[in-house]
CSV table of C-alpha atoms in Angstrom, one decimal:
chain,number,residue,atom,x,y,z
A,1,UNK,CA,-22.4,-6.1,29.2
A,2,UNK,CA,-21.2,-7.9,26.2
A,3,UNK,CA,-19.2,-10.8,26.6
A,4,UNK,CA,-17.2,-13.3,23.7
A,5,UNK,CA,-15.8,-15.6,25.0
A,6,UNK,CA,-13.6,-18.2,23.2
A,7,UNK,CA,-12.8,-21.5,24.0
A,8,UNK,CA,-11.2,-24.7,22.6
A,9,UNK,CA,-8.1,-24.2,21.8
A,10,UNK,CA,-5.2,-26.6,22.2
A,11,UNK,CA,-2.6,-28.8,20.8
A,12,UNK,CA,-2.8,-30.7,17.5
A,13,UNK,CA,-0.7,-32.5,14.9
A,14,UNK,CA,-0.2,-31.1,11.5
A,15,UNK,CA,-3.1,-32.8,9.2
A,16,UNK,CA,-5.3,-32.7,12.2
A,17,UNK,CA,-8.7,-30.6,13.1
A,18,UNK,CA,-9.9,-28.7,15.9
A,19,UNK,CA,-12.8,-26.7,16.1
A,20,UNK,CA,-12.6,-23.7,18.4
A,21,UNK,CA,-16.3,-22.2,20.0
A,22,UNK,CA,-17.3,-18.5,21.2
A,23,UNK,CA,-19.9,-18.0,23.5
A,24,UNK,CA,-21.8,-14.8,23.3
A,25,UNK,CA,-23.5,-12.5,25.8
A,26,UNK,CA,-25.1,-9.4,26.4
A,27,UNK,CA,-26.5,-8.5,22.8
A,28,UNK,CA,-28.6,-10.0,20.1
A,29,UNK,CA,-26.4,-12.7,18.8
A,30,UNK,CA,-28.5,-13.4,15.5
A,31,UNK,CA,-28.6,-10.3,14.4
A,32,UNK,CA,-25.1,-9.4,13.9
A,33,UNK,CA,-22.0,-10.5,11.1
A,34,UNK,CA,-19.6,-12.0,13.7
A,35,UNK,CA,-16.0,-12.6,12.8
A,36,UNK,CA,-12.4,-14.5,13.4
A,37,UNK,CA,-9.6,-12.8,13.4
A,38,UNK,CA,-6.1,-14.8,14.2
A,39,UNK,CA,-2.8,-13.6,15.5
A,40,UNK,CA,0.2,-15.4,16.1
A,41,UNK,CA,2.0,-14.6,19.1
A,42,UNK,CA,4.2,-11.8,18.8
A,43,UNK,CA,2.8,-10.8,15.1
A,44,UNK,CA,-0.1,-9.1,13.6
A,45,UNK,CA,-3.6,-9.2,13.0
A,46,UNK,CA,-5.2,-11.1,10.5
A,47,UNK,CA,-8.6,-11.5,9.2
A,48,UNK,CA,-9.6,-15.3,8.8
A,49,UNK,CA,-13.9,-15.5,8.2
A,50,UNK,CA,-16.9,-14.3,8.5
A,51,UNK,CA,-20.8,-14.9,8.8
A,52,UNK,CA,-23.7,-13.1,8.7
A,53,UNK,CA,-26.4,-13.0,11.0
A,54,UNK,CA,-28.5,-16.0,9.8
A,55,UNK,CA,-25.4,-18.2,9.4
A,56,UNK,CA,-26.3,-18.2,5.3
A,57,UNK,CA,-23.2,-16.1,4.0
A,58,UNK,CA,-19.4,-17.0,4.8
A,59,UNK,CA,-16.4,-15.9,3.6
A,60,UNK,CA,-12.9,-16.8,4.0
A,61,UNK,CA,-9.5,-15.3,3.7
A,62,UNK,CA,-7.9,-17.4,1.1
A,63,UNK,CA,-5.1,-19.0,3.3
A,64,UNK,CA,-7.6,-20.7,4.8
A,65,UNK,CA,-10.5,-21.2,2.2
A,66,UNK,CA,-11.7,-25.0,1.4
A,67,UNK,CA,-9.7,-26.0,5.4
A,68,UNK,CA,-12.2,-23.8,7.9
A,69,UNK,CA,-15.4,-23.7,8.1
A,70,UNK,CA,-17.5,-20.7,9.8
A,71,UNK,CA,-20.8,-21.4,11.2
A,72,UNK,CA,-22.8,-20.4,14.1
A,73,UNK,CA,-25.5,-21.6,16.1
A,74,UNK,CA,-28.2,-19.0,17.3
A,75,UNK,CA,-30.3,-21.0,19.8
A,76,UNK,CA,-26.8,-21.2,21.9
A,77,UNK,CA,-25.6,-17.7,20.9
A,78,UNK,CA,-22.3,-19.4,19.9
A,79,UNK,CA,-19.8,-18.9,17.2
A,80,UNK,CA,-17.8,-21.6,15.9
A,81,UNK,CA,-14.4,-22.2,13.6
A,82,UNK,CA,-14.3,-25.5,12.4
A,83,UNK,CA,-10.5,-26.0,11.5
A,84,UNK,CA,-8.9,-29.1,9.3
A,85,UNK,CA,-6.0,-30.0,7.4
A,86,UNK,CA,-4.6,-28.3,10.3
A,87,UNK,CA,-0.7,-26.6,9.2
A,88,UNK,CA,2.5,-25.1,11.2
A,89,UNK,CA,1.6,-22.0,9.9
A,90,UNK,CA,-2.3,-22.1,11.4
A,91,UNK,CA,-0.5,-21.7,14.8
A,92,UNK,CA,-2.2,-18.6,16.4
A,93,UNK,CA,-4.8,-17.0,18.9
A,94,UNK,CA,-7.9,-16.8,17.7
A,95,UNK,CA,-10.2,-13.8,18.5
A,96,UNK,CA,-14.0,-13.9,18.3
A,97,UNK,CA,-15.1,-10.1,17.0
A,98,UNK,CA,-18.1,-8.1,16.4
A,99,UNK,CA,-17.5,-5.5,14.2
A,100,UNK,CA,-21.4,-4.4,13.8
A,101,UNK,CA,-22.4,-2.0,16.2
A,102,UNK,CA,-20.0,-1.3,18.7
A,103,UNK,CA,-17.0,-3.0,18.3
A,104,UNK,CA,-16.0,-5.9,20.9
A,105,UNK,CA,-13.4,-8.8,20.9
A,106,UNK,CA,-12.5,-11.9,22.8
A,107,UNK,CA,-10.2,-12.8,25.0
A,108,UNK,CA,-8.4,-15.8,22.2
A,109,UNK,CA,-7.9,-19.0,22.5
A,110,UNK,CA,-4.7,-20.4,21.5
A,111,UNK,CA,-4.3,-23.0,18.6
A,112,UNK,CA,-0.9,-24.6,18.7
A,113,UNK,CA,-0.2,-27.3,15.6
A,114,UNK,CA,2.9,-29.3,16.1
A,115,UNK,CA,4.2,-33.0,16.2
B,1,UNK,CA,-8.0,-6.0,-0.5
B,2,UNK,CA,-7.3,-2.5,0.9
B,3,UNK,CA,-3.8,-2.5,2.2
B,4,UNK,CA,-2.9,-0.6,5.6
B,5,UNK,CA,0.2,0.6,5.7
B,6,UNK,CA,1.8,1.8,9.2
B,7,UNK,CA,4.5,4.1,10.3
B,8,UNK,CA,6.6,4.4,11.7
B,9,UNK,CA,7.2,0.4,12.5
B,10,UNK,CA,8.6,1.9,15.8
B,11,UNK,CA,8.6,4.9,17.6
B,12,UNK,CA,10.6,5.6,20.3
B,13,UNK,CA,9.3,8.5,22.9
B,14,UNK,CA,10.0,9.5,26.0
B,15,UNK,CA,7.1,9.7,29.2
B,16,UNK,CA,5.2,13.1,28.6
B,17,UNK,CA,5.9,14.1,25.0
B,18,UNK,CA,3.8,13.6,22.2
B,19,UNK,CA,2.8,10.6,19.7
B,20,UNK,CA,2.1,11.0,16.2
B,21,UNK,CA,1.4,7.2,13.7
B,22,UNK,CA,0.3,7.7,10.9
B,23,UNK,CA,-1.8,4.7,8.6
B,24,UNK,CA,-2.1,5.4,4.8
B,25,UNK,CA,-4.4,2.9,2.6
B,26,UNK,CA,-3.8,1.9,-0.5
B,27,UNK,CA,-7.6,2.9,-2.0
B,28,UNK,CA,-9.8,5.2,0.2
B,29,UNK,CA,-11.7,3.8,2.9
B,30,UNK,CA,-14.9,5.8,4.5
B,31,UNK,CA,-14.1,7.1,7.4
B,32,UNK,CA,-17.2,5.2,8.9
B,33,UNK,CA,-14.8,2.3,8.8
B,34,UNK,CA,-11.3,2.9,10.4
B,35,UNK,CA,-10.6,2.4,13.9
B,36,UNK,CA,-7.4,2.2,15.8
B,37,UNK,CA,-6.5,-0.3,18.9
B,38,UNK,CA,-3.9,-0.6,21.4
B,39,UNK,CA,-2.7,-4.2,22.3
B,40,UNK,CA,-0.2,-5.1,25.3
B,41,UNK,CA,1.5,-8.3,25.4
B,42,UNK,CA,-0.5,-11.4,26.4
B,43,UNK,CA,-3.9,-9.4,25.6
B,44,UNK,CA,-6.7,-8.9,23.0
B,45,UNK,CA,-6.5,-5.9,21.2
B,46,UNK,CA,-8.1,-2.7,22.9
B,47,UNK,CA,-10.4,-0.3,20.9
B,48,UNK,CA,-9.1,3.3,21.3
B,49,UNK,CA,-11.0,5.0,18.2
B,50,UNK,CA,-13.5,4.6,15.8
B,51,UNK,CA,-15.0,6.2,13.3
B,52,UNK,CA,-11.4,7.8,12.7
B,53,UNK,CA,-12.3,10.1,15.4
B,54,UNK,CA,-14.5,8.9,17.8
B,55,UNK,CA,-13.1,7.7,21.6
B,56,UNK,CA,-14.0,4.5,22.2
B,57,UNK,CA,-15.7,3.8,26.3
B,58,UNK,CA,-13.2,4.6,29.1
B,59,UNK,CA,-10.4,6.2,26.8
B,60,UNK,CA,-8.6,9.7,28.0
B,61,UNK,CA,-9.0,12.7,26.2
B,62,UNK,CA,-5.4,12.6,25.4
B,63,UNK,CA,-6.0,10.0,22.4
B,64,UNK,CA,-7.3,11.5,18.9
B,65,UNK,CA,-8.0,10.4,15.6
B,66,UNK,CA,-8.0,12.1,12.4
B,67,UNK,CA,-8.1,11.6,8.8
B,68,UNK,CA,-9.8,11.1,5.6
B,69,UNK,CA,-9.4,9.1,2.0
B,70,UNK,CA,-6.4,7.2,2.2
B,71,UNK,CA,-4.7,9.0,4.8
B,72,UNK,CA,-5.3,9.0,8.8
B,73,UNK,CA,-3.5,9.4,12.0
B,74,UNK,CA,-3.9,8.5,15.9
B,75,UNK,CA,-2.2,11.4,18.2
B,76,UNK,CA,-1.1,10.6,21.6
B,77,UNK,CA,-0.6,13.7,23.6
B,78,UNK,CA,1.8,13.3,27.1
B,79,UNK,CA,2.5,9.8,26.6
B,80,UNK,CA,1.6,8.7,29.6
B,81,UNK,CA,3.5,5.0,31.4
B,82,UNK,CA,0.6,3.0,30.2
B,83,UNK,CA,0.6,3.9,26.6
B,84,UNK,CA,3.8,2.3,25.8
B,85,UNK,CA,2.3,-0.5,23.6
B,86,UNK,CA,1.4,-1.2,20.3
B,87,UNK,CA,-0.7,0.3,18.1
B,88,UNK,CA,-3.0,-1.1,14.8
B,89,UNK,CA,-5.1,0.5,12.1
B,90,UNK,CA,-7.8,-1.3,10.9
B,91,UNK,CA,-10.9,-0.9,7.8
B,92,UNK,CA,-14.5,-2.7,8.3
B,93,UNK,CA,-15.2,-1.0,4.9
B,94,UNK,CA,-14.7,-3.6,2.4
B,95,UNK,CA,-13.9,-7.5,2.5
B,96,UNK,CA,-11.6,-8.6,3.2
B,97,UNK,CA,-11.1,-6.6,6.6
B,98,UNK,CA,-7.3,-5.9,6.9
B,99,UNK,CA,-5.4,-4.0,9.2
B,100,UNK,CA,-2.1,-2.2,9.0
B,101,UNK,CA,1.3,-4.3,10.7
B,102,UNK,CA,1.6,-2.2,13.5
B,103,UNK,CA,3.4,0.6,15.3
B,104,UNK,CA,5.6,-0.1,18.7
B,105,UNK,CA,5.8,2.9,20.7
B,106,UNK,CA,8.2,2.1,23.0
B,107,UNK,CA,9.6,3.9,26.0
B,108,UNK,CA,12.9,6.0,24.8
């Protein structure tokens, strides 16, 4: 069974970072483009990044380009979002998603920036 | 960016009739690409169809999916209790993935 599982979420102050982690099971992490997609509560989807399989090729929607960083760690089967210059707006659950294959999401983890 | 554009923003139905939302995109998208969830408050998004047309695991018969270009739809037949939710369109065929702002179907 696959499982994504997100973790790290929390409180933090405007300028601050937080870097949120998604554990992977049940299929062959490296070989799959694995995605974060954010939501905040209440609104709709949004794509944030990407990364490919090796952990070589990231993209980045541009709200967030040059503050989060993508990368992924294949040994551990885990996904990671690396957030700084944390803002208001950034406020959201994050989902872990595969979108290669069959498609499968997390369960979120919340990111709440305030003072 | 492809653009997803949803509608109605909010349908209001009553238990055992009939659900039609429609998604239009603003370039065409290969129907390889566009899938359609269901999300209920407090959870993660639900995959209902792929493919345009394809069922996703462990969902009834009486959700379909249809559609081509620019143009597709998700049909809910006998709203069932449970179906009251709401509903997104979404393209894996070009970067950056986007996905339409949602339809509420909500109980009349």
């Amino acid at each position: 069974e696959v499982q994504l599982v997100e973790s790290g979420g929390g409180l933090v102050q405007p300028g601050g970072s937080l870097r949120v982690s998604c554990a992977a099971s049940g299929f062959t992490f490296s070989t799959h483009w694995m995605h974060w997609v954010r939501q905040v509560p209440g609104k709709g989807l949004v794509w944030v990044s990407r990364i490919n399989g090796e952990g070589n090729i990231t993209s980045y929607a541009d709200s967030v380009k040059g503050r989060f960083t993508i990368s992924r760690d294949n040994a551990k089967n885990t996904l990671y979002l690396q957030m700084s210059s944390l803002r208001a707006e950034d406020t959201a659950i994050y989902y872990c998603v595969r979108f290669s294959g069959y498609i499968e999401w997390g369960q979120g983890t919340l990111v709440t920036v305030s003072s | 960016e492809i653009v997803l554009t949803q509608s109605p923003g909010t349908l209001s139905l009553s238990p055992g009739e009939r659900a039609t939302l429609s998604c239009r995109a603003s370039q065409s998208i290969s129907s390889r690409y566009l899938v359609w969830y269901q999300q209920k408050p407090g959870l993660a998004p639900r995959l209902l169809i792929y493919r345009t047309s394809s069922r996703a695991t462990g969902i009834p018969d009486r959700f379909s999916g249809s559609g081509s270009g620019t143009d597709f739809t998700l049909s809910i037949n006998r709203l069932e209790p449970e179906d009251f939710a709401v509903y997104y369109c979404q393209q894996h065929d070009s970067s950056p993935l986007t996905f339409g702002g949602g339809t509420t179907v909500e109980i009349k």
